[in-house]
Short mmCIF file of C-alpha atoms (C1' of nucleotides) in Angstrom, two decimals:
data_model
loop_
_atom_site.label_atom_id
_atom_site.label_comp_id
_atom_site.label_asym_id
_atom_site.label_seq_id
_atom_site.Cartn_x
_atom_site.Cartn_y
_atom_site.Cartn_z
CA UNK A 1 -17.11 -45.47 -10.39
CA UNK A 2 -14.21 -43.24 -11.12
CA UNK A 3 -15.30 -39.54 -11.74
CA UNK A 4 -12.80 -38.48 -14.42
CA UNK A 5 -14.49 -35.22 -14.78
CA UNK A 6 -13.38 -33.90 -11.46
CA UNK A 7 -9.90 -34.53 -12.17
CA UNK A 8 -9.64 -31.49 -14.50
CA UNK A 9 -12.47 -29.16 -13.12
CA UNK A 10 -12.57 -29.83 -9.50
CA UNK A 11 -12.54 -26.36 -7.88
CA UNK A 12 -10.25 -23.84 -9.31
CA UNK A 13 -9.11 -22.77 -12.68
CA UNK A 14 -5.70 -20.95 -12.77
CA UNK A 15 -5.94 -17.18 -12.43
CA UNK A 16 -3.78 -16.83 -15.86
CA UNK A 17 -6.30 -19.04 -17.53
CA UNK A 18 -9.21 -17.19 -16.47
CA UNK A 19 -7.78 -13.95 -17.77
CA UNK A 20 -7.36 -15.59 -21.26
CA UNK A 21 -10.79 -17.16 -21.57
CA UNK A 22 -12.49 -13.67 -22.60
CA UNK A 23 -9.90 -13.53 -25.24
CA UNK A 24 -10.73 -16.95 -26.61
CA UNK A 25 -14.42 -16.01 -26.26
CA UNK A 26 -14.02 -13.01 -28.47
CA UNK A 27 -12.02 -14.88 -31.08
CA UNK A 28 -14.68 -17.63 -31.18
CA UNK A 29 -17.46 -15.25 -31.58
CA UNK A 30 -15.75 -13.86 -34.61
CA UNK A 31 -15.43 -17.26 -36.04
CA UNK A 32 -19.00 -18.15 -35.24
CA UNK A 33 -20.20 -15.01 -37.17
CA UNK A 34 -18.01 -16.16 -40.14
CA UNK A 35 -19.92 -19.33 -39.99
CA UNK A 36 -17.00 -21.71 -38.99
CA UNK A 37 -18.27 -24.88 -37.34
CA UNK A 38 -15.07 -26.28 -35.80
CA UNK A 39 -11.63 -24.87 -35.19
CA UNK A 40 -8.13 -26.31 -34.09
CA UNK A 41 -6.22 -25.21 -31.24
CA UNK A 42 -3.64 -23.90 -33.61
CA UNK A 43 -6.03 -21.56 -35.37
CA UNK A 44 -7.75 -20.39 -32.28
CA UNK A 45 -4.46 -19.88 -30.65
CA UNK A 46 -3.46 -17.73 -33.61
CA UNK A 47 -6.62 -15.69 -33.53
CA UNK A 48 -6.12 -14.96 -29.71
CA UNK A 49 -2.55 -14.11 -30.00
CA UNK A 50 -1.27 -17.04 -27.82
CA UNK A 51 0.72 -20.29 -28.09
CA UNK A 52 -1.42 -23.43 -29.04
CA UNK A 53 0.07 -25.52 -26.26
CA UNK A 54 -1.03 -23.00 -23.87
CA UNK A 55 -4.59 -22.63 -25.36
CA UNK A 56 -5.07 -26.47 -25.08
CA UNK A 57 -4.01 -26.49 -21.64
CA UNK A 58 -6.18 -23.61 -20.70
CA UNK A 59 -9.26 -25.35 -22.20
CA UNK A 60 -8.38 -28.65 -20.57
CA UNK A 61 -9.09 -26.88 -17.19
CA UNK A 62 -12.65 -26.44 -18.17
CA UNK A 63 -13.15 -30.08 -19.20
CA UNK A 64 -12.32 -32.28 -22.23
CA UNK A 65 -14.20 -30.38 -25.02
CA UNK A 66 -12.26 -31.01 -28.02
CA UNK A 67 -12.13 -33.86 -30.65
CA UNK A 68 -8.89 -35.46 -31.58
CA UNK A 69 -8.06 -35.26 -35.11
CA UNK A 70 -10.77 -32.67 -35.53
CA UNK A 71 -10.66 -29.65 -33.08
CA UNK A 72 -13.32 -27.83 -30.97
CA UNK A 73 -16.86 -27.30 -32.13
CA UNK A 74 -17.04 -23.46 -32.08
CA UNK A 75 -20.44 -23.09 -30.89
CA UNK A 76 -20.30 -25.58 -28.12
CA UNK A 77 -17.09 -24.08 -26.79
CA UNK A 78 -18.55 -20.58 -26.91
CA UNK A 79 -21.25 -22.05 -24.61
CA UNK A 80 -18.89 -23.68 -22.15
CA UNK A 81 -16.67 -20.76 -21.86
CA UNK A 82 -19.52 -18.24 -21.33
CA UNK A 83 -20.98 -20.72 -18.73
CA UNK A 84 -17.61 -20.83 -17.02
CA UNK A 85 -17.28 -17.08 -16.95
CA UNK A 86 -20.60 -16.58 -15.73
CA UNK A 87 -22.00 -14.91 -18.82
CA UNK A 88 -25.05 -16.87 -19.24
CA UNK A 89 -26.71 -14.90 -16.46
CA UNK A 90 -26.67 -11.11 -16.83
CA UNK A 91 -25.01 -8.79 -14.46
CA UNK A 92 -26.16 -5.56 -13.50
CA UNK A 93 -23.48 -2.92 -13.34
CA UNK A 94 -23.52 0.51 -11.67
CA UNK A 95 -21.22 3.14 -12.88
CA UNK A 96 -20.19 5.75 -10.19
CA UNK A 97 -18.87 9.00 -11.60
CA UNK A 98 -20.03 10.27 -14.75
CA UNK A 99 -17.11 12.41 -15.84
CA UNK A 100 -15.60 12.04 -19.18
CA UNK A 101 -14.57 8.41 -18.35
CA UNK A 102 -17.83 7.24 -16.84
CA UNK A 103 -19.57 8.78 -19.79
CA UNK A 104 -17.24 6.87 -22.28
CA UNK A 105 -17.94 3.66 -20.31
CA UNK A 106 -21.67 4.11 -20.35
CA UNK A 107 -21.83 4.41 -23.99
CA UNK A 108 -19.21 1.65 -24.68
CA UNK A 109 -21.18 -0.73 -26.66
CA UNK A 110 -18.96 -3.81 -26.11
CA UNK A 111 -20.19 -3.61 -22.48
CA UNK A 112 -23.84 -4.78 -22.98
CA UNK A 113 -22.88 -7.28 -25.75
CA UNK A 114 -22.43 -10.36 -23.47
CA UNK A 115 -24.10 -10.57 -20.09
CA UNK A 116 -23.53 -7.13 -18.75
CA UNK A 117 -26.08 -4.42 -18.42
CA UNK A 118 -25.52 -1.02 -17.18
CA UNK A 119 -28.21 -0.56 -14.68
CA UNK A 120 -27.21 2.60 -12.98
CA UNK A 121 -25.27 5.92 -13.18
CA UNK A 122 -24.30 7.82 -10.25
CA UNK A 123 -22.60 11.18 -9.45
CA UNK A 124 -22.11 13.71 -6.74
CA UNK A 125 -22.30 16.69 -9.00
CA UNK A 126 -25.86 18.17 -8.97
CA UNK A 127 -24.85 19.75 -12.47
CA UNK A 128 -25.04 16.13 -14.09
CA UNK A 129 -27.61 14.47 -11.91
CA UNK A 130 -30.78 14.10 -13.94
CA UNK A 131 -28.81 14.01 -17.30
CA UNK A 132 -29.76 11.37 -19.51
CA UNK A 133 -26.88 9.28 -20.79
CA UNK A 134 -26.85 6.07 -22.86
CA UNK A 135 -30.64 5.85 -22.03
CA UNK A 136 -30.22 6.13 -18.33
CA UNK A 137 -30.88 8.81 -15.79
CA UNK A 138 -27.97 9.92 -13.80
CA UNK A 139 -28.77 9.60 -10.05
CA UNK A 140 -27.46 11.26 -7.01
CA UNK A 141 -24.78 9.42 -5.10
CA UNK A 142 -26.86 9.77 -1.85
CA UNK A 143 -29.22 7.22 -3.57
CA UNK A 144 -26.27 4.62 -3.94
CA UNK A 145 -27.31 2.02 -1.38
CA UNK A 146 -30.93 2.26 -2.46
CA UNK A 147 -30.02 1.98 -6.15
CA UNK A 148 -27.78 -1.11 -5.66
CA UNK A 149 -30.42 -2.82 -3.68
CA UNK A 150 -33.32 -1.91 -5.97
CA UNK A 151 -31.78 -2.87 -9.30
CA UNK A 152 -29.83 -5.94 -7.93
CA UNK A 153 -26.49 -4.48 -8.91
CA UNK A 154 -23.61 -6.98 -8.20
CA UNK A 155 -20.60 -5.19 -10.06
CA UNK A 156 -19.69 -1.67 -9.38
CA UNK A 157 -17.45 0.40 -11.82
CA UNK A 158 -15.55 3.15 -10.07
CA UNK A 159 -14.99 6.17 -12.42
CA UNK A 160 -14.75 8.88 -9.81
CA UNK A 161 -11.92 11.23 -8.71
CA UNK A 162 -9.31 9.59 -6.95
CA UNK A 163 -10.24 11.42 -3.68
CA UNK A 164 -13.81 9.90 -3.62
CA UNK A 165 -12.88 6.39 -4.78
CA UNK A 166 -12.22 4.88 -1.16
CA UNK A 167 -15.26 6.41 0.28
CA UNK A 168 -17.52 5.12 -2.39
CA UNK A 169 -15.94 1.72 -2.32
CA UNK A 170 -16.55 1.43 1.46
CA UNK A 171 -20.19 2.27 0.88
CA UNK A 172 -20.79 -0.39 -1.70
CA UNK A 173 -18.93 -3.07 0.18
CA UNK A 174 -21.08 -2.36 3.21
CA UNK A 175 -24.00 -2.88 0.85
CA UNK A 176 -22.72 -6.36 0.06
CA UNK A 177 -20.89 -5.64 -3.26
CA UNK A 178 -17.75 -7.98 -3.71
CA UNK A 179 -16.69 -7.05 -7.29
CA UNK A 180 -15.28 -3.65 -8.24
CA UNK A 181 -13.55 -2.46 -11.28
CA UNK A 182 -11.63 0.75 -10.33
CA UNK A 183 -10.36 3.36 -12.68
CA UNK A 184 -9.37 5.82 -10.11
CA UNK A 185 -5.61 6.12 -9.44
CA UNK A 186 -5.52 4.96 -5.92
CA UNK A 187 -4.81 1.63 -4.08
CA UNK A 188 -8.10 0.86 -2.54
CA UNK A 189 -8.10 -0.89 0.89
CA UNK A 190 -10.84 -3.57 1.03
CA UNK A 191 -11.77 -6.51 3.20
CA UNK A 192 -10.92 -10.08 2.43
CA UNK A 193 -13.24 -11.66 -0.01
CA UNK A 194 -13.66 -8.52 -2.11
CA UNK A 195 -12.36 -8.63 -5.61
CA UNK A 196 -10.85 -5.41 -7.06
CA UNK A 197 -9.58 -5.12 -10.56
CA UNK A 198 -7.80 -2.00 -11.44
CA UNK A 199 -7.34 -0.05 -14.79
CA UNK A 200 -4.87 2.48 -14.64
CA UNK A 201 -4.07 4.46 -17.60
CA UNK A 202 -0.96 6.46 -16.33
CA UNK A 203 0.62 3.03 -15.16
CA UNK A 204 0.27 1.75 -18.58
CA UNK A 205 1.90 4.79 -20.14
CA UNK A 206 4.71 4.69 -17.72
CA UNK A 207 5.44 0.94 -18.39
CA UNK A 208 5.48 1.87 -22.28
CA UNK A 209 7.73 4.78 -21.44
CA UNK A 210 10.27 2.43 -19.40
CA UNK A 211 10.54 0.15 -22.53
CA UNK A 212 10.61 3.04 -25.07
CA UNK A 213 13.53 4.45 -23.13
CA UNK A 214 15.54 1.26 -23.16
CA UNK A 215 14.97 1.03 -26.82
CA UNK A 216 16.16 4.45 -27.64
CA UNK A 217 19.06 4.04 -25.05
CA UNK A 218 20.11 1.03 -26.99
CA UNK A 219 20.23 3.07 -30.14
CA UNK A 220 22.30 6.00 -28.93
CA UNK A 221 24.05 6.13 -25.66
CA UNK A 222 23.94 2.59 -24.77
CA UNK A 223 24.81 0.81 -21.57
CA UNK A 224 27.88 2.83 -20.88
CA UNK A 225 26.07 5.82 -19.89
CA UNK A 226 23.83 4.14 -17.43
CA UNK A 227 25.03 5.98 -14.31
CA UNK A 228 24.54 9.64 -15.01
CA UNK A 229 22.78 10.86 -11.84
CA UNK A 230 24.09 13.65 -9.87
CA UNK A 231 25.57 12.55 -6.61
CA UNK A 232 25.23 8.86 -5.51
CA UNK A 233 28.53 7.13 -5.92
CA UNK A 234 28.09 3.40 -4.91
CA UNK A 235 31.27 1.49 -3.96
CA UNK B 1 38.19 -3.17 -9.31
CA UNK B 2 34.91 -4.88 -8.70
CA UNK B 3 31.83 -3.14 -10.11
CA UNK B 4 29.47 -4.09 -7.67
CA UNK B 5 26.77 -1.85 -9.06
CA UNK B 6 26.19 -3.80 -12.15
CA UNK B 7 25.43 -6.91 -10.05
CA UNK B 8 21.90 -5.45 -9.63
CA UNK B 9 21.26 -3.32 -12.28
CA UNK B 10 22.97 -4.78 -15.19
CA UNK B 11 20.55 -4.85 -18.15
CA UNK B 12 16.96 -5.87 -17.16
CA UNK B 13 14.75 -5.20 -14.54
CA UNK B 14 12.01 -8.03 -14.14
CA UNK B 15 8.75 -7.29 -15.98
CA UNK B 16 6.73 -7.61 -12.68
CA UNK B 17 8.81 -5.02 -11.01
CA UNK B 18 8.52 -2.51 -13.87
CA UNK B 19 4.86 -2.91 -13.52
CA UNK B 20 4.84 -1.89 -9.93
CA UNK B 21 7.38 1.12 -10.12
CA UNK B 22 4.61 3.49 -11.22
CA UNK B 23 2.67 2.25 -7.92
CA UNK B 24 5.60 3.17 -5.72
CA UNK B 25 6.04 6.45 -7.42
CA UNK B 26 2.55 7.49 -6.93
CA UNK B 27 2.68 6.58 -3.13
CA UNK B 28 5.94 8.37 -2.85
CA UNK B 29 4.62 11.51 -4.54
CA UNK B 30 1.88 11.43 -1.97
CA UNK B 31 4.37 11.27 0.88
CA UNK B 32 6.51 14.01 -0.63
CA UNK B 33 3.38 16.20 -0.64
CA UNK B 34 2.74 15.41 3.02
CA UNK B 35 6.42 16.53 3.65
CA UNK B 36 7.80 13.11 4.65
CA UNK B 37 11.62 13.00 4.28
CA UNK B 38 12.12 9.26 4.57
CA UNK B 39 10.02 6.12 4.44
CA UNK B 40 10.58 2.52 5.49
CA UNK B 41 10.03 -0.41 3.01
CA UNK B 42 7.14 -1.44 5.41
CA UNK B 43 5.28 1.93 5.39
CA UNK B 44 5.89 2.34 1.50
CA UNK B 45 4.72 -1.19 0.88
CA UNK B 46 1.49 -0.56 2.89
CA UNK B 47 0.77 2.58 0.83
CA UNK B 48 1.27 0.75 -2.48
CA UNK B 49 -0.58 -2.28 -1.44
CA UNK B 50 2.20 -4.81 -1.70
CA UNK B 51 4.10 -6.96 0.58
CA UNK B 52 7.40 -5.36 2.19
CA UNK B 53 9.80 -7.95 1.11
CA UNK B 54 8.73 -7.59 -2.55
CA UNK B 55 9.12 -3.80 -2.36
CA UNK B 56 12.54 -4.14 -1.18
CA UNK B 57 13.49 -6.81 -3.76
CA UNK B 58 12.00 -4.68 -6.35
CA UNK B 59 13.88 -1.51 -5.42
CA UNK B 60 17.02 -3.58 -5.08
CA UNK B 61 16.89 -3.97 -8.73
CA UNK B 62 17.52 -0.48 -9.40
CA UNK B 63 20.34 -0.10 -6.96
CA UNK B 64 20.95 0.21 -3.40
CA UNK B 65 19.19 3.41 -2.44
CA UNK B 66 18.09 2.76 0.97
CA UNK B 67 19.91 3.14 4.40
CA UNK B 68 19.70 0.29 6.97
CA UNK B 69 18.09 1.13 10.14
CA UNK B 70 16.57 4.34 8.46
CA UNK B 71 14.69 3.59 5.26
CA UNK B 72 14.44 5.36 1.97
CA UNK B 73 14.97 9.23 1.29
CA UNK B 74 11.69 10.04 -0.29
CA UNK B 75 12.92 12.77 -2.88
CA UNK B 76 15.74 10.66 -3.85
CA UNK B 77 13.95 7.56 -4.37
CA UNK B 78 11.29 9.59 -6.47
CA UNK B 79 14.22 10.92 -8.56
CA UNK B 80 15.53 7.41 -9.13
CA UNK B 81 12.29 5.69 -10.00
CA UNK B 82 11.41 8.48 -12.33
CA UNK B 83 14.71 8.30 -14.16
CA UNK B 84 14.39 4.52 -14.34
CA UNK B 85 10.96 4.86 -15.95
CA UNK B 86 11.95 7.42 -18.21
CA UNK B 87 10.02 10.14 -16.86
CA UNK B 88 12.68 12.69 -16.50
CA UNK B 89 12.28 13.36 -20.36
CA UNK B 90 8.90 14.13 -21.68
CA UNK B 91 6.91 11.94 -24.02
CA UNK B 92 4.68 13.23 -26.73
CA UNK B 93 1.63 11.20 -27.15
CA UNK B 94 -0.89 11.03 -29.86
CA UNK B 95 -4.47 9.79 -29.38
CA UNK B 96 -6.18 8.21 -32.29
CA UNK B 97 -9.70 8.03 -32.28
CA UNK B 98 -11.76 10.93 -30.57
CA UNK B 99 -14.86 9.16 -29.56
CA UNK B 100 -16.16 9.05 -25.97
CA UNK B 101 -13.13 7.20 -24.79
CA UNK B 102 -10.62 9.27 -26.69
CA UNK B 103 -12.18 12.45 -25.27
CA UNK B 104 -11.88 11.20 -21.87
CA UNK B 105 -8.26 10.35 -22.35
CA UNK B 106 -7.54 13.60 -23.78
CA UNK B 107 -9.13 15.44 -20.78
CA UNK B 108 -7.58 12.91 -18.16
CA UNK B 109 -5.38 15.17 -15.98
CA UNK B 110 -3.20 12.41 -14.49
CA UNK B 111 -1.94 12.12 -18.05
CA UNK B 112 0.13 15.24 -18.18
CA UNK B 113 1.12 15.23 -14.67
CA UNK B 114 4.53 13.40 -15.06
CA UNK B 115 6.33 13.18 -18.34
CA UNK B 116 3.40 12.71 -20.78
CA UNK B 117 2.08 15.34 -23.03
CA UNK B 118 -0.82 14.83 -25.35
CA UNK B 119 0.51 16.19 -28.53
CA UNK B 120 -2.09 15.27 -31.02
CA UNK B 121 -5.77 14.23 -31.48
CA UNK B 122 -6.64 12.41 -34.62
CA UNK B 123 -9.99 11.01 -36.04
CA UNK B 124 -11.38 9.87 -39.30
CA UNK B 125 -14.94 11.32 -38.68
CA UNK B 126 -15.10 14.72 -40.54
CA UNK B 127 -17.81 15.69 -37.98
CA UNK B 128 -15.19 15.85 -35.14
CA UNK B 129 -12.02 17.12 -37.11
CA UNK B 130 -11.46 20.57 -36.28
CA UNK B 131 -13.14 20.47 -32.93
CA UNK B 132 -11.21 21.78 -29.86
CA UNK B 133 -10.63 19.27 -27.14
CA UNK B 134 -8.44 19.90 -24.25
CA UNK B 135 -6.79 22.54 -25.88
CA UNK B 136 -6.09 20.75 -29.04
CA UNK B 137 -7.34 20.78 -32.53
CA UNK B 138 -8.60 17.42 -33.81
CA UNK B 139 -6.78 16.51 -36.97
CA UNK B 140 -7.75 14.39 -39.86
CA UNK B 141 -6.34 10.68 -39.84
CA UNK B 142 -4.82 11.49 -43.18
CA UNK B 143 -2.39 13.53 -41.36
CA UNK B 144 -1.25 10.79 -39.19
CA UNK B 145 2.13 10.34 -40.60
CA UNK B 146 2.86 14.01 -41.03
CA UNK B 147 1.76 14.82 -37.40
CA UNK B 148 3.80 11.91 -35.83
CA UNK B 149 6.96 13.29 -37.48
CA UNK B 150 6.26 16.96 -36.99
CA UNK B 151 5.41 16.76 -33.19
CA UNK B 152 8.05 14.08 -32.49
CA UNK B 153 5.39 11.64 -31.22
CA UNK B 154 6.76 8.43 -29.55
CA UNK B 155 3.77 6.84 -28.07
CA UNK B 156 0.38 6.34 -29.66
CA UNK B 157 -2.92 5.52 -27.99
CA UNK B 158 -5.47 3.76 -29.97
CA UNK B 159 -9.10 4.55 -29.01
CA UNK B 160 -10.57 3.69 -32.44
CA UNK B 161 -13.28 1.31 -33.19
CA UNK B 162 -12.02 -2.45 -33.35
CA UNK B 163 -12.34 -2.40 -37.12
CA UNK B 164 -9.88 0.30 -37.63
CA UNK B 165 -7.28 -0.37 -34.89
CA UNK B 166 -4.98 -2.78 -36.89
CA UNK B 167 -4.94 -0.60 -39.83
CA UNK B 168 -3.90 2.43 -37.70
CA UNK B 169 -1.39 0.27 -35.80
CA UNK B 170 0.28 -0.77 -39.07
CA UNK B 171 0.58 2.84 -40.20
CA UNK B 172 2.23 4.32 -37.06
CA UNK B 173 4.52 1.33 -36.96
CA UNK B 174 5.66 2.13 -40.40
CA UNK B 175 6.29 5.47 -39.24
CA UNK B 176 8.74 4.20 -36.65
CA UNK B 177 6.44 4.14 -33.59
CA UNK B 178 7.36 0.97 -31.23
CA UNK B 179 5.04 1.90 -28.16
CA UNK B 180 1.26 1.45 -28.50
CA UNK B 181 -1.43 1.64 -25.93
CA UNK B 182 -4.57 -0.23 -27.36
CA UNK B 183 -8.11 0.34 -26.04
CA UNK B 184 -9.70 -1.27 -28.91
CA UNK B 185 -11.07 -4.87 -28.33
CA UNK B 186 -8.79 -6.65 -30.89
CA UNK B 187 -5.56 -8.69 -30.72
CA UNK B 188 -3.22 -6.46 -32.83
CA UNK B 189 -0.41 -8.27 -34.71
CA UNK B 190 2.76 -6.40 -34.81
CA UNK B 191 6.36 -7.16 -35.72
CA UNK B 192 9.00 -7.94 -33.20
CA UNK B 193 10.23 -5.01 -31.26
CA UNK B 194 6.98 -3.21 -30.98
CA UNK B 195 5.47 -2.87 -27.59
CA UNK B 196 1.81 -3.23 -27.23
CA UNK B 197 -0.20 -2.74 -24.04
CA UNK B 198 -3.90 -3.42 -23.95
CA UNK B 199 -6.47 -2.18 -21.78
CA UNK B 200 -9.76 -4.08 -22.38
CA UNK B 201 -12.81 -3.04 -20.25
CA UNK B 202 -14.94 -5.95 -21.12
CA UNK B 203 -12.18 -8.64 -20.31
CA UNK B 204 -11.82 -7.10 -16.88
CA UNK B 205 -15.63 -7.42 -16.21
CA UNK B 206 -15.75 -10.86 -17.58
CA UNK B 207 -12.93 -11.61 -15.06
CA UNK B 208 -14.87 -10.19 -12.21
CA UNK B 209 -18.10 -12.09 -13.22
CA UNK B 210 -16.15 -15.34 -12.99
CA UNK B 211 -15.10 -14.78 -9.48
CA UNK B 212 -18.45 -13.13 -8.56
CA UNK B 213 -20.15 -16.30 -9.92
CA UNK B 214 -17.91 -18.49 -7.89
CA UNK B 215 -18.68 -16.55 -4.76
CA UNK B 216 -22.41 -16.66 -5.18
CA UNK B 217 -22.22 -20.51 -6.29
CA UNK B 218 -20.40 -21.25 -3.13
CA UNK B 219 -23.40 -19.45 -1.07
CA UNK B 220 -26.24 -21.25 -2.89
CA UNK B 221 -25.86 -24.50 -4.99
CA UNK B 222 -22.22 -25.16 -4.22
CA UNK B 223 -19.97 -27.60 -6.02
CA UNK B 224 -22.45 -30.45 -6.38
CA UNK B 225 -24.45 -28.84 -8.95
CA UNK B 226 -21.46 -28.12 -11.29
CA UNK B 227 -22.53 -30.30 -14.21
CA UNK B 228 -25.84 -28.85 -15.44
CA UNK B 229 -25.16 -28.38 -19.02
CA UNK B 230 -27.77 -29.89 -21.52
CA UNK B 231 -26.05 -32.76 -23.41
CA UNK B 232 -22.40 -33.63 -22.83
CA UNK B 233 -21.94 -36.62 -20.52
CA UNK B 234 -18.42 -37.30 -20.07
CA UNK B 235 -17.49 -40.82 -18.81
"C1'" DC C 1 -10.72 -53.75 -40.84
"C1'" DC C 2 -6.34 -51.68 -41.07
"C1'" DC C 3 -3.19 -47.99 -41.82
"C1'" DA C 4 -1.87 -43.19 -42.26
"C1'" DC C 5 -2.97 -38.72 -40.73
"C1'" DT C 6 -4.51 -35.09 -37.61
"C1'" DT C 7 -5.13 -33.02 -33.49
"C1'" DT C 8 -6.00 -33.10 -28.66
"C1'" DG C 9 -4.71 -33.53 -23.73
"C1'" DT C 10 -0.80 -33.82 -20.50
"C1'" DG C 11 3.66 -35.27 -18.18
"C1'" DC C 12 7.77 -33.03 -17.45
"C1'" DA C 13 11.50 -29.67 -17.49
"C1'" DT C 14 11.98 -25.04 -16.95
"C1'" DC C 15 11.36 -20.21 -15.78
"C1'" DG C 16 9.87 -16.24 -13.69
"C1'" DG C 17 8.11 -14.33 -9.59
"C1'" DT C 18 6.90 -14.37 -4.51
"C1'" DT C 19 7.85 -15.13 0.19
"C1'" DC C 20 10.44 -16.23 4.23
"C1'" DA C 21 13.95 -15.56 7.15
"C1'" DC C 22 18.33 -13.64 8.48
"C1'" DA C 23 22.99 -11.85 8.02
"C1'" DA C 24 24.79 -7.31 7.21
"C1'" DA C 25 24.92 -2.37 7.83
"C1'" DG C 26 23.84 1.83 9.70
"C1'" DG C 27 22.12 5.02 13.84
"C1'" DG C 28 21.97 6.57 18.28
"C1'" DA C 29 22.58 6.37 23.31
"C1'" DC C 30 25.73 6.20 26.58
"C1'" DG D 1 34.22 2.96 21.09
"C1'" DT D 2 30.66 -0.44 22.25
"C1'" DC D 3 26.15 -2.15 22.41
"C1'" DC D 4 21.57 -2.46 21.10
"C1'" DC D 5 18.00 -1.41 17.90
"C1'" DT D 6 16.08 -0.77 13.47
"C1'" DT D 7 15.81 -1.61 8.60
"C1'" DT D 8 17.79 -2.95 4.36
"C1'" DG D 9 19.34 -6.25 0.72
"C1'" DT D 10 19.39 -11.04 -0.56
"C1'" DG D 11 20.17 -16.36 -0.48
"C1'" DA D 12 17.29 -20.08 -0.86
"C1'" DA D 13 12.68 -22.59 -0.89
"C1'" DC D 14 8.62 -22.50 -2.93
"C1'" DC D 15 4.79 -21.84 -6.17
"C1'" DG D 16 2.44 -20.92 -10.41
"C1'" DA D 17 2.72 -20.58 -15.28
"C1'" DT D 18 4.81 -21.71 -19.85
"C1'" DG D 19 6.32 -24.57 -23.49
"C1'" DC D 20 8.02 -28.78 -25.36
"C1'" DA D 21 7.07 -33.24 -26.98
"C1'" DC D 22 4.55 -37.26 -27.21
"C1'" DA D 23 1.20 -40.79 -26.39
"C1'" DA D 24 -3.75 -41.40 -26.81
"C1'" DA D 25 -7.65 -40.74 -29.49
"C1'" DG D 26 -10.24 -39.99 -33.19
"C1'" DT D 27 -11.08 -39.44 -38.85
"C1'" DG D 28 -11.16 -40.81 -43.37
"C1'" DG D 29 -9.69 -43.69 -47.23
"C1'" DG D 30 -8.98 -47.89 -49.32
#
DNA sequence: CCCACTTTGTGCATCGGTTCACAAAGGGAC
DNA sequence: GTCCCTTTGTGAACCGATGCACAAAGTGGG
């Protein structure tokens, strides 16, 4: 008996595909709310802002869930993607660092929506420890290990100052955490097997500035005035 | 006369390289503060969390700024990368949407550090209009076009609710803005030539959840119990 | 039952990015 | 000046991702 299924799904969905699945899921949820029963790859791709061939190939990595001539069943696809992403279980998230950003994250609605639950807020500043934010008590960083264990936290969000991030990371990793979302502007060094995702506002701005400069250069000076640095004559 | 320079720099640094330059810049700034005069690709790569061959290739796209046998001059390289990224001029940034996130962004120190200046805060809620945040007056969204023009804003940060983002984007684009950093969880549709960068907290979490699930699966159930969805028998 | 039409799933060419490995280039000792 | 050591800059192989284009599979009408 030939196990056709495994052909597509057997261990390993491309990373680029994984990064787009949440996008598809969001688009599908919108369609579900609007009462759509099925959707074609063309329409879904449009809503998600990608090319339809790419969408089909992405979905084909999960399995063969479409119907030729018809499209994809919206609810069924939502279920499949959710399951693949692990959103059918719920994840307890701890936010470390309750400054402006940590507060914003704690209050961010889209967080809880699907699968994620803010289970703890921690900070080192005695001034904010004990505050009630988004229905949670802010706890002292000394409690970090205990809180992680007690609440079954499996994802940690770092919203601390840069100087504290590595230290906190080391502690949560020692406690068995292997998934970290880091907002602090530092390169964390972590052992094999720990997943770090980094969100860095100033890097995003710098990338924009690069392109913006290119655009305005093209308008005005142009390529000719490319070499206007002080010294540095190169051949 | 052969223009060897253009070989490397002529129009176009790979996108992947551009995304890493800010990382190098941050590492270099740290070294500069610690008084280091030169740095090898090996050391800089380590500090930035990348492979040294990749670092060298990245830098080679800007020009030939290293010295064989020695390494790179820290200050000089900072200057070159800054210039390439367009950080030698300063950019006026407007933040639209002064909720929790907008407030966090306005107060974020690393923002101003190099080249960026928060020049305006705008919101639709009359409750917050007039508030003073991070030394700025919050202005009403009706003033959007006027403020952009008056303050010479060239980068807009969207921290509005999802429902408002597209509308605000349309307005700022009409005003000539071509660089947008979007925190709202929507796919913006924009004309050719407008650069959008998207930061999406819930997508990052979902990607983490995917990997976390894989890891715990491997520990417990394993690959055998991969097909446990209700209906759906596939061949 | 057959035909025309729609839409998926995928083989294949292509592209951009990463990594290896090494020749070329510079520094310093003698 | 010559030799040895260090480190850059890059050619070339490799790898993953993208997009085209089409065969396969399904629907609906007559």
